[in-house]
């Protein structure tokens, strides 16, 4: 039996109940892209935002909305736990209307899937009787994200029947639990495809935003107030595998999201640490500076017998070659029920966690002769990179100086404090950061990156979400990106006047194209002749000639052009107010030669150091 709810709309009542239940489950932020079919959710969210139950963020581009939600969720896990671990990210919901709007979420969904970020996708849909009829903005949205979501539910349109809110909330609670990874410790995105029938708006009777702000008593959740508690699996003591061969000859590889456990393990055992910038362990005392270049030094890694991998390493081919060696035993630490990282298909064992014994010092504090050689190699590499990135080395100006992009990355790290947050883009910026971390004294900032799929998609929007959360914690946020990454998500700068404030510096290293390709095989091929060079420039280099200052002006965002390192440090050391783009032009033509030259100098210096 159906009835007419107080709002005059079963869709609005169901949406109010859903929003209230998300709030009860700890959802704090919701990102909304406007649309008609999603109007019930829009009204419910506007009411909840007015009451202070949620913080609503509105974006007109669903792709930006998805990555903003991703950044908000990632930013919610910034602070350390009392036990030294990494806190769990809060789920963030993102709302779209039907049709192509849903498909525009897919890039963010894939990144969230591969990096384990809990997103709750609320996509409005036509009721079942209109599907397959050619109705406007109607397509097959059920299962659109495939295996990239932890759960997907096709929710029928509410019609006011008794018990339907209770049934809806039971589905929502199961789905949010899946997003958190409450049962399998494998968090990620989930999808609720929500069908709605007309009317899609509340009656103008004073109970909703048409006539005022709906009070909490107007939300029909009394029908089902018993919330299920999903208790996570009890943590066990961790695995205690026997060390293969000479356990002292072990390296720790910390990939994206490894957390502080990698550094703790390194310090406890005296094992050298190869830590990616976004690992959460990149400032460990046994960290090897410029490790991906150091690995190629003749003879240094020959006696490695064991590698412990934490997190998701994707940044370095030399690391993958090390992990693929048949004479190296690889222990992968991969908590939860998701796939374990083993691109080399060479893992010896996979464990969910290591026994606490592994984190208790059992070896000499200095790690012995093996670790001493790696420390010497690290110091030698650091000296080479530091010399190439001093103010004197680039004093002729960043537009023409060699290794200018490296000098920019070093300057950004130097002005960032331990409480600061740095979101770094894919391609060269994250690799430049990888080379300069550890050069200067002091703790590094917290570094976040979208390394789940390592794409350039949505980086400005992700950084914006992270900056919102950083601001709530009193922390400063910056982003370091390349020009193509910036242009790919320049729409992320668009923010309406009523949206929550955000302070963010976006440093754009502008080399007018895709310089990452010059450091790959394509760059070497381009050097073989004029025709190959022209092909490379068009299909890989992709120069654009875009005027970033004019783009920023169009979005109402402050823009500053910086030509030298001293000015860059001065600008970044100043107070942060709102969103600001700091453009740093650098050269691209010699990127391949500069990369090869620096690597050769590191190899030579490491070789001389180890021969003494």
Coordinates of C-alpha atoms in Angstrom, one line a residue:
X1 CA 0.0 0.0 0.0
X2 CA 1.3 3.4 -0.9
X3 CA 0.7 6.8 0.8
X4 CA 1.4 10.4 0.2
X5 CA 4.4 11.6 2.4
X6 CA 4.5 15.0 4.1
X7 CA 6.7 16.4 1.3
X8 CA 4.3 15.2 -1.4
X9 CA 7.1 13.2 -3.0
X10 CA 8.3 9.7 -2.1
X11 CA 11.5 10.5 -3.9
X12 CA 12.3 13.5 -1.7
X13 CA 11.4 11.5 1.5
X14 CA 13.6 8.6 0.5
X15 CA 16.5 11.1 -0.3
X16 CA 16.1 12.8 3.0
X17 CA 16.2 9.4 4.8
X18 CA 19.3 8.4 2.8
X19 CA 21.2 11.6 3.6
X20 CA 20.3 11.4 7.3
X21 CA 21.6 7.8 7.4
X22 CA 24.8 8.8 5.7
X23 CA 25.4 11.4 8.3
X24 CA 24.7 8.9 11.0
X25 CA 27.4 6.6 9.5
X26 CA 30.0 9.4 9.6
X27 CA 29.8 10.9 6.1
X28 CA 30.8 14.5 6.6
X29 CA 31.3 15.8 3.0
X30 CA 29.2 15.3 -0.1
X31 CA 30.0 16.6 -3.6
X32 CA 27.1 17.4 -5.8
X33 CA 27.0 17.9 -9.6
X34 CA 23.7 19.6 -10.5
X35 CA 21.0 17.9 -12.5
X36 CA 17.2 17.3 -12.7
X37 CA 16.8 13.6 -11.9
X38 CA 19.0 14.0 -8.9
X39 CA 16.9 16.9 -7.5
X40 CA 15.6 14.9 -4.5
X41 CA 19.1 14.4 -3.3
X42 CA 20.0 18.0 -4.1
X43 CA 17.1 19.2 -1.9
X44 CA 17.9 16.8 0.9
X45 CA 21.6 17.8 0.9
X46 CA 20.8 21.5 0.8
X47 CA 18.6 21.0 3.9
X48 CA 21.4 18.9 5.6
X49 CA 24.0 21.5 4.8
X50 CA 21.8 24.3 6.2
X51 CA 21.5 22.3 9.4
X52 CA 25.2 21.8 9.6
X53 CA 24.9 18.0 9.3
X54 CA 27.1 17.8 6.2
X55 CA 29.4 20.1 4.2
X56 CA 28.0 20.3 0.7
X57 CA 30.4 21.0 -2.2
X58 CA 28.9 21.8 -5.6
X59 CA 30.7 21.4 -8.9
X60 CA 29.3 21.6 -12.4
X61 CA 31.7 19.1 -13.9
X62 CA 31.2 15.5 -12.7
X63 CA 34.8 14.5 -13.5
X64 CA 36.0 17.3 -11.2
X65 CA 33.4 16.4 -8.7
X66 CA 34.6 12.8 -8.5
X67 CA 38.2 13.8 -8.0
X68 CA 37.3 16.5 -5.4
X69 CA 35.5 13.7 -3.5
X70 CA 38.6 11.5 -3.8
X71 CA 40.8 14.4 -2.5
X72 CA 38.4 15.0 0.5
X73 CA 38.5 11.3 1.4
X74 CA 42.3 11.1 1.1
X75 CA 42.7 14.3 3.1
X76 CA 40.6 13.0 5.9
X77 CA 43.4 10.4 6.7
X78 CA 46.2 13.0 7.0
X79 CA 46.8 12.8 10.8
X80 CA 48.7 10.0 12.5
X81 CA 46.9 7.6 14.9
X82 CA 47.9 7.4 18.5
X83 CA 49.5 4.0 17.8
X84 CA 51.7 5.5 15.0
X85 CA 49.6 4.0 12.2
X86 CA 47.7 5.7 9.5
X87 CA 44.0 6.6 10.2
X88 CA 41.3 5.2 7.9
X89 CA 39.9 7.6 5.3
X90 CA 36.3 8.8 5.8
X91 CA 33.9 7.9 3.0
X92 CA 32.8 10.9 0.9
X93 CA 29.7 10.8 -1.2
X94 CA 29.4 12.2 -4.7
X95 CA 26.0 12.8 -6.4
X96 CA 25.2 13.0 -10.1
X97 CA 22.2 13.0 -12.3
X98 CA 21.5 10.3 -14.9
X99 CA 23.1 9.7 -18.3
X100 CA 26.6 10.8 -19.3
X101 CA 27.0 12.5 -15.9
X102 CA 27.5 9.0 -14.4
X103 CA 30.2 8.0 -16.9
X104 CA 32.2 11.1 -16.1
X105 CA 32.8 9.7 -12.6
X106 CA 34.7 6.7 -14.1
X107 CA 38.3 8.1 -14.0
X108 CA 37.9 9.0 -10.3
X109 CA 36.3 5.7 -9.6
X110 CA 39.2 3.8 -11.1
X111 CA 41.7 5.8 -9.1
X112 CA 39.7 5.2 -5.9
X113 CA 39.5 1.5 -6.7
X114 CA 43.2 1.0 -7.2
X115 CA 44.2 3.2 -4.3
X116 CA 41.6 2.0 -1.9
X117 CA 39.8 5.3 -1.3
X118 CA 36.2 5.0 0.0
X119 CA 33.7 6.9 -2.2
X120 CA 29.9 6.5 -2.1
X121 CA 28.6 7.1 -5.6
X122 CA 24.9 8.2 -5.6
X123 CA 23.8 8.3 -9.2
X124 CA 20.2 9.2 -10.0
X125 CA 18.4 7.2 -12.6
X126 CA 15.1 7.0 -14.5
X127 CA 12.6 4.5 -13.0
X128 CA 12.6 1.0 -14.4
X129 CA 9.6 1.5 -16.7
X130 CA 11.5 4.3 -18.6
X131 CA 14.7 2.4 -19.2
X132 CA 15.2 1.2 -22.7
X133 CA 12.5 3.4 -24.1
X134 CA 14.6 6.2 -25.5
X135 CA 13.7 8.5 -22.7
X136 CA 15.9 11.6 -22.4
X137 CA 19.2 11.1 -20.4
X138 CA 18.5 7.5 -19.9
X139 CA 21.1 4.7 -20.5
X140 CA 22.1 1.5 -18.8
X141 CA 23.8 2.7 -15.6
X142 CA 23.5 -0.5 -13.7
X143 CA 27.0 -2.0 -13.4
X144 CA 28.5 0.8 -15.4
X145 CA 31.7 0.8 -13.2
X146 CA 32.2 -3.0 -13.6
X147 CA 34.7 -4.5 -11.2
X148 CA 36.0 -1.1 -10.0
X149 CA 33.5 -0.9 -7.2
X150 CA 33.3 -2.9 -4.0
X151 CA 29.5 -3.0 -4.2
X152 CA 26.8 -2.0 -6.8
X153 CA 23.1 -1.8 -6.1
X154 CA 20.2 -1.0 -8.5
X155 CA 17.7 0.7 -6.1
X156 CA 14.1 0.8 -7.4
X157 CA 12.2 4.1 -7.3
X158 CA 10.4 4.8 -4.1
X159 CA 6.6 4.9 -4.3
X160 CA 5.6 5.5 -0.7
X161 CA 4.9 1.9 0.3
X162 CA 5.2 1.0 4.0
X163 CA 8.7 -0.2 4.9
X164 CA 10.5 1.1 1.8
X165 CA 12.7 3.5 3.8
X166 CA 13.7 0.7 6.1
X167 CA 14.6 -1.4 3.1
X168 CA 16.6 1.5 1.5
X169 CA 18.6 2.1 4.7
X170 CA 19.5 -1.5 5.0
X171 CA 21.0 -1.4 1.5
X172 CA 22.8 1.9 2.2
X173 CA 24.4 0.5 5.4
X174 CA 25.7 -2.6 3.7
X175 CA 27.0 -0.5 0.9
X176 CA 28.8 2.1 3.1
X177 CA 30.3 -0.8 5.1
X178 CA 31.7 -2.2 1.9
X179 CA 33.2 1.3 1.0
X180 CA 35.0 1.3 4.4
X181 CA 36.2 -2.2 3.9
X182 CA 34.6 -3.1 7.2
X183 CA 34.5 -6.8 6.5
X184 CA 37.5 -7.4 4.3
X185 CA 39.8 -4.5 5.0
X186 CA 39.6 -3.6 1.3
X187 CA 38.0 -0.1 1.2
X188 CA 37.1 1.5 -2.1
X189 CA 34.2 3.0 -4.1
X190 CA 30.7 1.7 -4.0
X191 CA 27.7 2.5 -6.3
X192 CA 24.1 3.1 -5.5
X193 CA 22.1 3.7 -8.6
X194 CA 18.9 5.4 -7.3
X195 CA 15.8 5.5 -9.5
X196 CA 13.4 8.4 -8.9
X197 CA 9.9 9.1 -10.2
X198 CA 8.2 12.5 -10.4
X199 CA 7.6 14.6 -8.4
X200 CA 11.2 15.2 -7.8
X201 CA 10.8 18.3 -5.6
X202 CA 9.1 18.9 -2.2
X203 CA 5.8 20.6 -1.9
X204 CA 6.0 24.3 -1.0
X205 CA 4.5 23.7 2.4
X206 CA 7.3 25.0 4.6
X207 CA 8.8 21.5 5.2
X208 CA 11.6 21.8 2.7
X209 CA 14.0 24.3 1.0
X210 CA 11.2 25.7 -1.1
X211 CA 9.6 27.1 2.0
X212 CA 12.4 26.9 4.5
X213 CA 15.0 24.5 6.0
X214 CA 13.6 21.1 6.9
X215 CA 14.1 20.3 10.5
X216 CA 15.5 17.0 11.6
X217 CA 12.1 15.8 12.6
X218 CA 11.0 16.0 8.9
X219 CA 13.4 13.3 8.0
X220 CA 11.5 9.9 7.8
X221 CA 14.2 7.8 9.4
X222 CA 12.1 6.8 12.5
X223 CA 11.0 3.9 10.4
X224 CA 14.4 2.3 10.9
X225 CA 16.6 3.7 13.6
X226 CA 18.5 0.6 14.5
X227 CA 21.9 0.9 12.9
X228 CA 23.9 -2.2 12.3
X229 CA 27.4 -2.2 13.7
X230 CA 29.9 -3.9 11.4
X231 CA 32.8 -5.0 13.5
X232 CA 36.1 -5.2 11.6
X233 CA 38.2 -8.4 11.7
X234 CA 40.3 -8.7 14.8
X235 CA 43.9 -8.0 14.0
X236 CA 46.1 -11.0 14.5
X237 CA 49.7 -11.1 15.7
X238 CA 51.0 -10.8 12.1
X239 CA 53.1 -13.2 10.1
X240 CA 56.6 -14.1 11.2
X241 CA 58.2 -15.7 8.2
X242 CA 61.7 -17.0 8.3
X243 CA 64.2 -14.7 6.6
X244 CA 65.8 -16.2 3.5
X245 CA 69.6 -16.5 3.3
X246 CA 71.5 -13.7 5.1
X247 CA 68.7 -11.6 6.5
X248 CA 71.0 -8.6 6.9
X249 CA 71.2 -8.2 3.1
X250 CA 67.6 -6.9 2.9
X251 CA 66.1 -3.8 1.4
X252 CA 62.8 -2.3 2.3
X253 CA 60.7 -0.9 -0.7
X254 CA 58.0 1.5 0.3
X255 CA 55.5 2.2 -2.4
X256 CA 52.5 4.6 -2.4
X257 CA 50.5 4.4 0.8
X258 CA 53.0 2.2 2.7
X259 CA 52.6 4.4 5.7
X260 CA 55.1 4.7 8.6
X261 CA 55.4 0.9 9.0
X262 CA 58.1 0.9 6.2
X263 CA 60.2 3.4 8.1
X264 CA 59.7 1.6 11.4
X265 CA 60.8 -1.7 9.8
X266 CA 63.8 -0.1 8.2
X267 CA 65.0 1.5 11.4
X268 CA 64.4 -1.5 13.6
X269 CA 66.3 -3.9 11.3
X270 CA 68.9 -1.5 10.0
X271 CA 67.8 -2.2 6.4
X272 CA 68.2 0.4 3.7
X273 CA 64.9 2.0 2.6
X274 CA 63.8 2.8 -1.0
X275 CA 60.8 5.0 -0.4
X276 CA 58.6 6.7 -3.0
X277 CA 57.6 10.2 -2.2
X278 CA 53.9 9.3 -1.4
X279 CA 54.9 6.3 0.7
X280 CA 54.6 8.1 4.0
X281 CA 58.1 6.9 4.9
X282 CA 60.3 9.0 2.6
X283 CA 62.1 10.8 5.3
X284 CA 63.5 7.8 7.1
X285 CA 67.1 8.0 8.3
X286 CA 68.1 4.9 6.3
X287 CA 66.3 6.3 3.2
X288 CA 68.5 6.1 0.0
X289 CA 68.5 9.4 -1.8
X290 CA 67.9 9.1 -5.6
X291 CA 67.5 5.4 -5.1
X292 CA 66.3 4.6 -8.6
X293 CA 69.6 6.0 -10.0
X294 CA 71.7 4.4 -7.2
X295 CA 70.3 1.0 -8.0
X296 CA 72.0 1.1 -11.4
X297 CA 75.5 1.6 -9.9
X298 CA 77.8 -1.2 -10.8
X299 CA 77.9 -4.0 -8.2
X300 CA 75.9 -2.2 -5.4
X301 CA 72.8 -4.3 -5.5
X302 CA 74.4 -7.6 -6.5
X303 CA 74.4 -9.0 -3.0
X304 CA 70.8 -8.2 -2.2
X305 CA 69.1 -11.4 -1.1
X306 CA 65.7 -10.2 0.2
X307 CA 63.3 -7.3 -0.3
X308 CA 60.3 -6.4 1.8
X309 CA 57.6 -4.5 -0.1
X310 CA 55.0 -2.3 1.6
X311 CA 52.5 -0.2 -0.2
X312 CA 52.1 0.0 -4.0
X313 CA 55.4 0.7 -5.8
X314 CA 54.9 2.0 -9.4
X315 CA 57.4 4.8 -9.8
X316 CA 60.6 3.2 -10.8
X317 CA 61.7 0.7 -13.4
X318 CA 65.0 -0.1 -11.6
X319 CA 62.9 -1.1 -8.5
X320 CA 60.8 -3.4 -10.6
X321 CA 63.9 -5.0 -12.1
X322 CA 65.2 -5.6 -8.6
X323 CA 61.9 -7.2 -7.6
X324 CA 62.0 -9.4 -10.7
X325 CA 65.4 -10.9 -10.0
X326 CA 65.2 -14.7 -9.6
X327 CA 67.9 -14.6 -6.9
X328 CA 66.0 -12.1 -4.7
X329 CA 63.3 -13.3 -2.3
X330 CA 60.4 -10.9 -2.1
X331 CA 58.1 -10.6 0.9
X332 CA 55.0 -8.5 0.1
X333 CA 53.1 -7.0 3.0
X334 CA 49.5 -6.4 1.7
X335 CA 46.8 -6.0 4.3
X336 CA 43.2 -6.6 3.4
X337 CA 41.4 -8.7 0.8
X338 CA 42.5 -6.9 -2.3
X339 CA 45.1 -7.9 -4.9
X340 CA 48.7 -7.7 -3.6
X341 CA 51.2 -5.7 -5.6
X342 CA 53.6 -7.9 -7.6
X343 CA 54.0 -6.5 -11.1
X344 CA 57.1 -8.6 -11.5
X345 CA 55.2 -11.8 -10.6
X346 CA 58.1 -12.8 -8.5
X347 CA 56.8 -12.6 -4.9
X348 CA 58.1 -15.4 -2.6
X349 CA 55.5 -14.8 0.1
X350 CA 52.5 -12.5 0.8
X351 CA 51.5 -11.6 4.3
X352 CA 48.8 -9.3 5.7
X353 CA 51.0 -7.9 8.3
X354 CA 54.4 -8.6 9.9
X355 CA 54.8 -9.8 13.5
X356 CA 55.7 -7.1 15.9
X357 CA 59.1 -8.9 16.4
X358 CA 60.1 -7.5 13.0
X359 CA 59.8 -3.9 14.4
X360 CA 61.9 -4.6 17.4
X361 CA 65.7 -3.9 17.0
X362 CA 67.5 -7.1 16.6
X363 CA 70.6 -6.1 14.7
X364 CA 73.3 -3.4 15.2
X365 CA 71.8 0.0 15.0
X366 CA 73.9 0.9 12.0
X367 CA 72.7 -2.2 10.0
X368 CA 76.2 -3.5 9.6
X369 CA 78.5 -3.4 6.5
X370 CA 75.7 -4.0 4.0
X371 CA 73.7 -1.0 5.2
X372 CA 76.9 1.1 5.4
X373 CA 77.6 0.6 1.7
X374 CA 74.1 1.8 0.9
X375 CA 74.4 4.8 3.1
X376 CA 77.7 5.7 1.4
X377 CA 76.0 5.3 -2.0
X378 CA 73.1 7.5 -0.9
X379 CA 75.4 10.2 0.3
X380 CA 77.3 10.2 -2.9
X381 CA 74.1 10.4 -5.0
X382 CA 72.8 13.2 -2.8
X383 CA 76.0 15.2 -3.4
X384 CA 75.6 15.0 -7.1
X385 CA 71.9 15.9 -7.1
X386 CA 72.4 18.7 -4.6
X387 CA 75.2 20.2 -6.7
X388 CA 73.0 20.2 -9.8
X389 CA 70.1 22.0 -8.1
X390 CA 71.8 24.7 -6.1
X391 CA 70.9 28.4 -6.6
X392 CA 74.3 28.9 -8.3
X393 CA 73.6 26.0 -10.7
X394 CA 70.4 27.6 -12.0
X395 CA 71.3 31.3 -11.4
X396 CA 71.0 32.0 -15.2
X397 CA 67.2 31.6 -14.8
X398 CA 64.9 28.6 -14.8
X399 CA 63.8 29.0 -18.4
X400 CA 67.3 28.0 -19.7
X401 CA 69.1 26.3 -16.7
X402 CA 69.8 22.6 -16.8
X403 CA 67.9 20.5 -14.2
X404 CA 65.5 23.5 -13.6
X405 CA 62.6 21.2 -12.9
X406 CA 64.6 19.4 -10.2
X407 CA 65.6 22.7 -8.7
X408 CA 61.9 23.7 -8.5
X409 CA 61.0 20.5 -6.8
X410 CA 63.8 21.0 -4.3
X411 CA 62.7 24.6 -3.6
X412 CA 59.1 23.4 -3.0
X413 CA 60.2 20.8 -0.5
X414 CA 62.6 23.3 1.2
X415 CA 59.8 25.8 2.0
X416 CA 57.4 23.1 3.2
X417 CA 57.2 22.2 6.9
X418 CA 56.6 18.9 8.5
X419 CA 52.9 19.8 9.0
X420 CA 52.4 20.9 5.3
X421 CA 50.8 18.7 2.7
X422 CA 52.1 18.4 -0.8
X423 CA 50.0 16.9 -3.6
X424 CA 52.3 15.9 -6.5
X425 CA 51.2 15.2 -10.0
X426 CA 52.1 12.2 -12.2
X427 CA 54.8 12.0 -14.8
X428 CA 57.9 14.1 -14.2
X429 CA 56.9 16.1 -11.0
X430 CA 56.6 13.0 -8.8
X431 CA 59.9 11.7 -10.3
X432 CA 61.7 15.0 -9.7
X433 CA 60.4 15.0 -6.1
X434 CA 61.7 11.4 -5.8
X435 CA 65.2 12.6 -6.7
X436 CA 65.4 15.6 -4.3
X437 CA 63.7 14.3 -1.2
X438 CA 66.3 14.0 1.6
X439 CA 68.7 16.5 0.1
X440 CA 68.0 19.2 2.7
X441 CA 67.8 18.8 6.5
X442 CA 64.5 18.7 8.3
X443 CA 61.4 16.5 8.0
X444 CA 59.6 16.3 4.7
X445 CA 56.0 17.4 4.1
X446 CA 53.3 14.8 3.9
X447 CA 53.2 13.9 0.2
X448 CA 50.0 12.6 -1.5
X449 CA 49.7 11.4 -5.1
X450 CA 47.1 9.6 -7.3
X451 CA 49.3 6.6 -7.8
X452 CA 46.5 4.0 -8.0
X453 CA 46.6 4.3 -11.7
X454 CA 49.2 7.1 -11.9
X455 CA 47.2 9.2 -14.3
X456 CA 47.2 13.0 -14.7
X457 CA 43.4 13.1 -14.4
X458 CA 41.8 15.2 -11.8
X459 CA 44.9 16.3 -10.0
X460 CA 43.8 20.0 -9.4
X461 CA 40.5 18.7 -8.1
X462 CA 42.1 16.1 -5.9
X463 CA 44.5 18.7 -4.5
X464 CA 41.5 21.0 -3.8
X465 CA 39.8 18.3 -1.8
X466 CA 43.0 17.6 0.1
X467 CA 43.4 21.3 0.8
X468 CA 39.9 21.6 2.3
X469 CA 40.8 18.8 4.8
X470 CA 44.2 20.2 5.4
X471 CA 42.8 23.6 6.2
X472 CA 40.4 22.0 8.8
X473 CA 43.4 20.6 10.5
X474 CA 45.3 23.9 10.4
X475 CA 47.8 22.6 7.8
X476 CA 49.0 24.3 4.6
X477 CA 48.5 22.6 1.3
X478 CA 50.4 22.9 -2.0
X479 CA 50.3 21.0 -5.3
X480 CA 53.3 20.5 -7.7
X481 CA 52.2 19.6 -11.2
X482 CA 53.3 19.8 -14.8
X483 CA 51.6 21.9 -17.4
X484 CA 49.7 19.1 -19.1
X485 CA 48.4 17.8 -15.8
X486 CA 47.2 21.3 -14.9
X487 CA 45.6 21.9 -18.3
X488 CA 43.9 18.4 -18.2
X489 CA 42.0 19.4 -15.0
X490 CA 42.0 23.2 -15.3
X491 CA 38.3 23.0 -14.8
X492 CA 39.1 22.1 -11.2
X493 CA 39.8 25.8 -10.6
X494 CA 36.1 26.5 -11.1
X495 CA 34.3 27.0 -7.8
X496 CA 31.1 28.9 -7.1
X497 CA 31.0 31.9 -4.7
X498 CA 28.9 29.9 -2.1
X499 CA 31.4 27.0 -1.9
X500 CA 33.6 26.2 1.1
X501 CA 36.8 28.2 1.2
X502 CA 40.0 26.6 0.3
X503 CA 43.7 27.7 0.5
X504 CA 45.9 26.1 -2.1
X505 CA 49.1 27.0 -4.0
X506 CA 49.3 25.1 -7.3
X507 CA 52.9 25.2 -8.6
X508 CA 52.9 24.5 -12.4
X509 CA 56.2 23.5 -13.9
X510 CA 55.5 24.6 -17.4
X511 CA 57.8 23.1 -20.1
X512 CA 55.1 23.4 -22.8
X513 CA 54.4 19.8 -23.3
X514 CA 55.0 16.2 -22.2
X515 CA 58.6 16.0 -21.2
X516 CA 58.1 12.6 -19.4
X517 CA 58.2 11.0 -22.9
X518 CA 61.6 12.4 -23.6
X519 CA 63.0 10.3 -20.8
X520 CA 61.5 7.1 -22.2
X521 CA 62.3 5.1 -25.3
X522 CA 60.4 7.6 -27.4
X523 CA 62.9 10.3 -26.6
X524 CA 65.8 8.2 -27.7
X525 CA 64.1 7.4 -31.0
X526 CA 63.4 11.1 -31.5
X527 CA 67.1 11.8 -31.5
X528 CA 67.7 9.6 -34.5
X529 CA 66.8 12.2 -37.1
X530 CA 64.6 15.2 -38.0
X531 CA 61.6 13.2 -39.1
X532 CA 61.6 11.1 -35.9
X533 CA 62.0 14.3 -33.9
X534 CA 59.0 15.9 -35.6
X535 CA 56.9 12.8 -35.0
X536 CA 57.9 12.8 -31.4
X537 CA 57.1 16.5 -30.9
X538 CA 53.6 16.1 -32.4
X539 CA 52.3 12.9 -30.8
X540 CA 54.3 12.8 -27.6
X541 CA 55.8 16.2 -26.9
X542 CA 52.4 17.9 -27.6
X543 CA 53.3 21.6 -27.2
X544 CA 50.3 23.7 -26.5
X545 CA 51.4 27.3 -26.2
X546 CA 48.6 27.9 -23.7
X547 CA 48.6 31.2 -21.7
X548 CA 48.1 30.0 -18.1
X549 CA 47.7 33.6 -16.8
X550 CA 44.7 34.2 -19.1
X551 CA 43.2 30.9 -18.1
X552 CA 43.5 31.7 -14.4
X553 CA 42.0 35.2 -15.0
X554 CA 39.0 33.5 -16.6
X555 CA 38.5 31.4 -13.5
X556 CA 39.1 34.4 -11.2
X557 CA 42.2 32.7 -9.7
X558 CA 45.4 34.5 -8.8
X559 CA 48.4 33.8 -11.1
X560 CA 52.0 34.5 -10.5
X561 CA 54.9 34.0 -12.9
X562 CA 58.2 33.1 -11.4
X563 CA 61.6 32.8 -13.2
X564 CA 64.1 32.0 -10.5
X565 CA 64.4 29.8 -7.5
X566 CA 64.8 32.6 -5.0
X567 CA 61.6 34.3 -6.1
X568 CA 59.8 30.9 -6.0
X569 CA 60.9 30.4 -2.4
X570 CA 59.8 33.9 -1.5
X571 CA 56.4 33.5 -3.1
X572 CA 55.7 30.1 -1.5
X573 CA 56.9 31.3 1.9
X574 CA 54.2 34.0 2.0
X575 CA 50.8 33.5 3.4
X576 CA 48.3 31.4 1.6
X577 CA 44.9 32.9 0.8
X578 CA 42.5 31.2 -1.6
X579 CA 43.7 29.4 -4.6
X580 CA 46.8 30.6 -6.3
X581 CA 48.6 29.3 -9.4
X582 CA 52.4 29.8 -9.4
X583 CA 53.7 29.2 -12.9
X584 CA 57.4 28.3 -13.4
X585 CA 58.6 28.1 -17.0
X586 CA 61.4 25.6 -17.7
X587 CA 63.0 24.2 -20.8
X588 CA 62.0 20.8 -22.3
X589 CA 64.4 20.3 -25.2
X590 CA 67.3 18.8 -23.3
X591 CA 65.4 16.7 -20.8
X592 CA 66.7 13.4 -22.1
X593 CA 70.3 14.5 -22.1
X594 CA 70.1 16.1 -18.7
X595 CA 68.5 12.9 -17.3
X596 CA 71.2 10.7 -18.8
X597 CA 74.0 13.0 -17.6
X598 CA 72.7 13.1 -14.0
X599 CA 72.3 9.4 -13.9
X600 CA 75.8 8.8 -15.3
X601 CA 77.3 11.2 -12.8
X602 CA 75.5 9.5 -9.9
X603 CA 76.8 6.1 -11.1
X604 CA 80.3 7.4 -11.4
X605 CA 80.3 9.1 -7.9
X606 CA 78.8 6.0 -6.3
X607 CA 81.4 3.8 -8.0
X608 CA 84.3 6.0 -6.7
X609 CA 82.8 6.1 -3.2
X610 CA 82.5 2.4 -2.9
X611 CA 85.9 1.8 -4.4
X612 CA 87.6 3.7 -1.6

